[in-house]
CSV table of C-alpha atoms in Angstrom, one decimal:
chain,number,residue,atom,x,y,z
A,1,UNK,CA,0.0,0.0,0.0
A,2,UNK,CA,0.5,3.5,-0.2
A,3,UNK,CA,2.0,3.7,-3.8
A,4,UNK,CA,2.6,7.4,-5.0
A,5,UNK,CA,3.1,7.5,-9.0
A,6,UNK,CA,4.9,10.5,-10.7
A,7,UNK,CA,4.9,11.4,-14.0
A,8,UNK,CA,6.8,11.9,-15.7
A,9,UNK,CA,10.2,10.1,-14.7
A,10,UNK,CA,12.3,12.5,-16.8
A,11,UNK,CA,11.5,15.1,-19.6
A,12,UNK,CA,13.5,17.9,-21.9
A,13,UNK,CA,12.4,20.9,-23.1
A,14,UNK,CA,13.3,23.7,-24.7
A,15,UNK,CA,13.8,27.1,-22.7
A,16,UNK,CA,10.5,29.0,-22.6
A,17,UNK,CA,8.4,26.0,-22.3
A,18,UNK,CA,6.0,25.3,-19.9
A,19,UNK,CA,6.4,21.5,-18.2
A,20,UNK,CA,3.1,19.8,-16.0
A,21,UNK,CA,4.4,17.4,-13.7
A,22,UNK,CA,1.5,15.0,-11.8
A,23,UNK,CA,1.6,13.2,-8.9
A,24,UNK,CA,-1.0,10.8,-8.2
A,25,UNK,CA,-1.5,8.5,-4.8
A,26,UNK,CA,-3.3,4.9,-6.1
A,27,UNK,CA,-4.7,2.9,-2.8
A,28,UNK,CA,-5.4,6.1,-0.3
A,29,UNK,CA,-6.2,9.2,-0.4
A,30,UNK,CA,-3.8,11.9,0.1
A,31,UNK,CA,-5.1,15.6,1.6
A,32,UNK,CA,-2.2,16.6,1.4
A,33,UNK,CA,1.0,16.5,-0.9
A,34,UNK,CA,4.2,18.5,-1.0
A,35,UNK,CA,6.4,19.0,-3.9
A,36,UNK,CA,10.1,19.2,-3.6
A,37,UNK,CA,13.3,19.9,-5.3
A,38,UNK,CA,16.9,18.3,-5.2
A,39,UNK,CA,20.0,19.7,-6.5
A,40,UNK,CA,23.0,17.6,-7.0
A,41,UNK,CA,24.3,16.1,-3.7
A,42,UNK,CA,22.0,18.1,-1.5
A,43,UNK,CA,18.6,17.4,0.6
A,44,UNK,CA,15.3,17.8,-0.5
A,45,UNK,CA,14.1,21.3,-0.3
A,46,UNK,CA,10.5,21.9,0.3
A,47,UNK,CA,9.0,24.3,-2.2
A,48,UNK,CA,5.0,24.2,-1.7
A,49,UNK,CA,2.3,22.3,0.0
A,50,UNK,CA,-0.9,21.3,-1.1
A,51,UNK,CA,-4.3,20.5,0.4
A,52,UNK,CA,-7.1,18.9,-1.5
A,53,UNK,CA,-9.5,21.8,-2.5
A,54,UNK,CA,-7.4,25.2,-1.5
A,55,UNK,CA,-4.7,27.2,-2.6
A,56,UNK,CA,-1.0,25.8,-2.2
A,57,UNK,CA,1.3,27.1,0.5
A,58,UNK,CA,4.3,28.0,-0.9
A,59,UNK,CA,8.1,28.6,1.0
A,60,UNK,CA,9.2,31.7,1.2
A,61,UNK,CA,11.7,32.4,-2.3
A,62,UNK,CA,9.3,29.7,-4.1
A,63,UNK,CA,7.7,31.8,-7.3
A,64,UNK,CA,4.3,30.5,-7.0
A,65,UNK,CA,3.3,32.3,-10.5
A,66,UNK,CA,6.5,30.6,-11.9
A,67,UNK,CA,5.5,26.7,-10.1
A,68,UNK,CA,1.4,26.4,-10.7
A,69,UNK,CA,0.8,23.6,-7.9
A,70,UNK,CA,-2.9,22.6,-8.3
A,71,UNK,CA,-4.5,19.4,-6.0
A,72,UNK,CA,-8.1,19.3,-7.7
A,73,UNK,CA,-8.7,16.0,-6.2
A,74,UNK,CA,-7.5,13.7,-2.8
A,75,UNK,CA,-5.5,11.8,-5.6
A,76,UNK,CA,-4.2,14.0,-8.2
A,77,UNK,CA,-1.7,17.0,-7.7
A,78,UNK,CA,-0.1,18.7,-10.3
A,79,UNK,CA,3.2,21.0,-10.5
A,80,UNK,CA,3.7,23.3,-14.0
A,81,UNK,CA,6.8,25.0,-14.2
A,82,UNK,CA,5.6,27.8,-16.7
A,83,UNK,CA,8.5,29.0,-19.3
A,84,UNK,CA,11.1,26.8,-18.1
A,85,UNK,CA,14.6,28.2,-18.2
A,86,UNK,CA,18.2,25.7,-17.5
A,87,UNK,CA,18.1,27.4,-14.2
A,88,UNK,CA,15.1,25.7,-13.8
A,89,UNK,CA,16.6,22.3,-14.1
A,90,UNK,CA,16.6,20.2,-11.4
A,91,UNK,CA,15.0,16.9,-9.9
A,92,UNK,CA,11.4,17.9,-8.4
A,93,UNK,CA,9.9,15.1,-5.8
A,94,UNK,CA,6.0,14.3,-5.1
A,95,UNK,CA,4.9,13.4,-1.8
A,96,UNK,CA,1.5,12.6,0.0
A,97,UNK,CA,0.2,12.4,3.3
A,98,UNK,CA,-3.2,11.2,4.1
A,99,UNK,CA,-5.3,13.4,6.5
A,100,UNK,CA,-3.5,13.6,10.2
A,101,UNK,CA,-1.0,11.1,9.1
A,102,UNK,CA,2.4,11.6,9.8
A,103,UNK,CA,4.2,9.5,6.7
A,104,UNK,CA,5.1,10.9,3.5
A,105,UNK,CA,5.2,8.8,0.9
A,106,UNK,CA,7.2,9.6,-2.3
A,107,UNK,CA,7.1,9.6,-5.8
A,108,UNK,CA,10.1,8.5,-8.0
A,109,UNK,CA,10.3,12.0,-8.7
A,110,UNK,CA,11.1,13.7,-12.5
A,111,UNK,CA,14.5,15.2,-14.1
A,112,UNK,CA,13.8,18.0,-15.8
A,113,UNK,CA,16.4,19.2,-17.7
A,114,UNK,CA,16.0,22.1,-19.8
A,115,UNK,CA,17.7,23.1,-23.0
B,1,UNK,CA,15.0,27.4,14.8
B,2,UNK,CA,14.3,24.1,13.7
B,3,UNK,CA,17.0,22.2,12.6
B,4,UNK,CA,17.9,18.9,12.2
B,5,UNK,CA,21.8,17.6,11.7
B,6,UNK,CA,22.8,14.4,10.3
B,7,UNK,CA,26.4,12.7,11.1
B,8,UNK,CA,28.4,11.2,9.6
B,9,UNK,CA,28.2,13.1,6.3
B,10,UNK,CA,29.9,10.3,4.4
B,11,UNK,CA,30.7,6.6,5.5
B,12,UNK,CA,32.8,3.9,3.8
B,13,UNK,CA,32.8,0.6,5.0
B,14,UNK,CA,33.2,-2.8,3.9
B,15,UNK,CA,30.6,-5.1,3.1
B,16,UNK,CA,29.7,-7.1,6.6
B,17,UNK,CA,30.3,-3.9,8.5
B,18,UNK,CA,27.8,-2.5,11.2
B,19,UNK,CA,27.5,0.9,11.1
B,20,UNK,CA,25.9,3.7,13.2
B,21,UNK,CA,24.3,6.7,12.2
B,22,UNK,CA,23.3,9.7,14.0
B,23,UNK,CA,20.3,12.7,13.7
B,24,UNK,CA,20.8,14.8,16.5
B,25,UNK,CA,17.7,17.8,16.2
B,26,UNK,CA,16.2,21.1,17.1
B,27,UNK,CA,12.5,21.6,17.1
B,28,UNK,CA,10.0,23.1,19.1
B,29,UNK,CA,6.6,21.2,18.5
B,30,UNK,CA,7.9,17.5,17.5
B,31,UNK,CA,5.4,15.0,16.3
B,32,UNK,CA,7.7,12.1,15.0
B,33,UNK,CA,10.8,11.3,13.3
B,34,UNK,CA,11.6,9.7,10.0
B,35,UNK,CA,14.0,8.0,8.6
B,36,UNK,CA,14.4,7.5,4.4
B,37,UNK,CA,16.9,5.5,2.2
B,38,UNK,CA,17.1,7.3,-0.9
B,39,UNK,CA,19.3,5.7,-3.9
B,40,UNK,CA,18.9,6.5,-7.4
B,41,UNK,CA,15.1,8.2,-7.2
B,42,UNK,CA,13.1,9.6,-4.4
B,43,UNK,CA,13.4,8.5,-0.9
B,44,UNK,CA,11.4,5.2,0.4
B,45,UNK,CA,9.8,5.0,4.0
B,46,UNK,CA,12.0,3.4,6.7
B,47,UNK,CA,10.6,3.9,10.2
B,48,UNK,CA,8.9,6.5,12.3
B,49,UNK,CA,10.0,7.1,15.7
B,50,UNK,CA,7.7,8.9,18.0
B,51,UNK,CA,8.7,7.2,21.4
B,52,UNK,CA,11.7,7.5,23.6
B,53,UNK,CA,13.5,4.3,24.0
B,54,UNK,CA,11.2,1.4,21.6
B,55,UNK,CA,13.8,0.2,18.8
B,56,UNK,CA,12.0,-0.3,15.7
B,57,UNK,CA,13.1,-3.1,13.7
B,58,UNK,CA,13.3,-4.2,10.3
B,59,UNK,CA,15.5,-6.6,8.9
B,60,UNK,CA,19.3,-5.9,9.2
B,61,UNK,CA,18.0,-2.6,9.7
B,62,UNK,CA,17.0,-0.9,13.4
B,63,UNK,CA,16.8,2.6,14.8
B,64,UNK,CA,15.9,4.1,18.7
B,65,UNK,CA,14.6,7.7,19.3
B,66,UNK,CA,16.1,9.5,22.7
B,67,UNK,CA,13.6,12.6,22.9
B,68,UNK,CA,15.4,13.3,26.2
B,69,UNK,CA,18.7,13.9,24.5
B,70,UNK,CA,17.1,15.1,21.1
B,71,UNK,CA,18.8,12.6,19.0
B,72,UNK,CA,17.7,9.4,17.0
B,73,UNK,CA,20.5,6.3,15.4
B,74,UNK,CA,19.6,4.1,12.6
B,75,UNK,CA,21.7,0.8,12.9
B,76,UNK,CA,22.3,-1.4,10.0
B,77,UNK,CA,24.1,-5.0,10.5
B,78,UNK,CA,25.8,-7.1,8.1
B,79,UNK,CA,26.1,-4.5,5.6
B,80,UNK,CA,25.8,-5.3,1.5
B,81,UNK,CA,26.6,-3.4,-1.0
B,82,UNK,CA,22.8,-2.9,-2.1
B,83,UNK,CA,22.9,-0.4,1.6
B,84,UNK,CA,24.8,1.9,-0.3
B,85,UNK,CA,22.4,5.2,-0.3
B,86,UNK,CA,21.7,8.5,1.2
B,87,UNK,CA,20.1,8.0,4.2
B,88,UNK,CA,18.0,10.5,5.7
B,89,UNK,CA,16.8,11.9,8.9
B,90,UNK,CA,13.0,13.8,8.8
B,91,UNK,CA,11.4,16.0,11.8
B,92,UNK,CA,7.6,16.1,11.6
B,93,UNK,CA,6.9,19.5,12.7
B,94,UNK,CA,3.7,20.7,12.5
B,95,UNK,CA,3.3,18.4,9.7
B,96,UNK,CA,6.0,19.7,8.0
B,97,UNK,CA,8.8,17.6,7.6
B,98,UNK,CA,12.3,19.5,8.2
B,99,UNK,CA,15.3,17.4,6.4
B,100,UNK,CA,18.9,16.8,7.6
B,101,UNK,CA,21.6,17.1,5.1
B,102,UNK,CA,21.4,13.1,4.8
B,103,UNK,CA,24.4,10.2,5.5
B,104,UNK,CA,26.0,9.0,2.2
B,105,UNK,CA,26.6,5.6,2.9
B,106,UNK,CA,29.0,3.6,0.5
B,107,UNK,CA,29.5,-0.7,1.2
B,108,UNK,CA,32.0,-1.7,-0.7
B,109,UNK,CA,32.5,-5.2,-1.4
């Protein structure tokens, strides 16, 4: 149980681009999931989190008009990075949580590299 | 200021080996603490620790929580090289889960 499923596992664009990441929890229902980011050789770095229904909560230096974090459902969550640029590129992570619990499970999380 | 701080940063050892490794933390509302193995992709769930003093178990694999003197170890015996990963230390705080910088653990054969 509690299988998180991100898609997708890696993708390129071109500079300007806009990218939609989803993250999706299959056998429980998530209220809420946080998205991440990794650089090379460092820890996850929390950039938003989500609740089924409202408006994500982003951390502070996150451009929430840059990362578009919508969570229309207890299952689905979704992270656009509008107009990518190579800054942008990086390795963002998926997480859920269901409601009060204190795990969160991860997604294989997706390379975006950007050109 | 929350914080949570992970040692060793890096650890070689040969395969058989036990090793040790430490999350020491900061944190003024604590609900639990995790613990993650991450290799190539995102991290996977090891244990949560919300109790002074119960060892949790798994395997070759065990960790203990001291809330007293704010620190957690994760234990692993009889090392193979398929432990080699980052391992890392979580605080739930607040539901909010603050990471340590993570252990890179390397078993060579």
């Amino acid at each position: 149980g509690a299988v998180v499923s991100q898609h997708p596992s890696w993708v390129i664009c071109k500079s300007g681009t806009s990218v939609k990441i989803e993250c999706r929890s299959l056998d429980f229902q998530a209220t809420t999931m946080f998205w991440y980011r990794q650089f090379p050789k460092q820890s996850l770095m929390l950039m938003a989190t989500s609740n089924e229904g409202s408006k994500a909560t982003y951390e502070q230096g996150v451009e929430k008009d840059k990362f578009l974090i919508n969570h229309a459902s207890l299952t689905l969550s979704t992270l656009t990075v509008t107009s990518a640029h190579p800054e942008d590129s990086s390795f963002y992570i998926c997480s859920a949580r269901t409601g009060g619990g204190n795990i969160q499970y991860f997604g294989a999380g997706t390379r975006l590299s950007v050109l | 200021e929350d914080k949570v701080v992970q040692s060793p940063l890096s650890l070689v050892v040969h395969e058989g080996d036990t090793v040790t490794l430490n999350c020491s933390y900061e944190v003024t509302n604590f609900r639990s603490l995790l613990w993650y193995k991450q290799e190539k992709k995102a991290p996977t769930f090891l244990f949560m620790l919300t109790s002074s003093g119960i060892e949790k178990k798994s395997g070759r694999l065990s960790s203990i929580l001291d809330k007293k003197e704010l620190f957690s170890i994760l234990n692993i015996t009889a090392t193979q090289t398929g432990d080699s990963a980052v391992y890392l230390c979580a605080l739930d705080s607040n539901y909010q889960l603050i990471w340590g910088a993570g252990t890179k653990l390397i078993i060579k054969p």
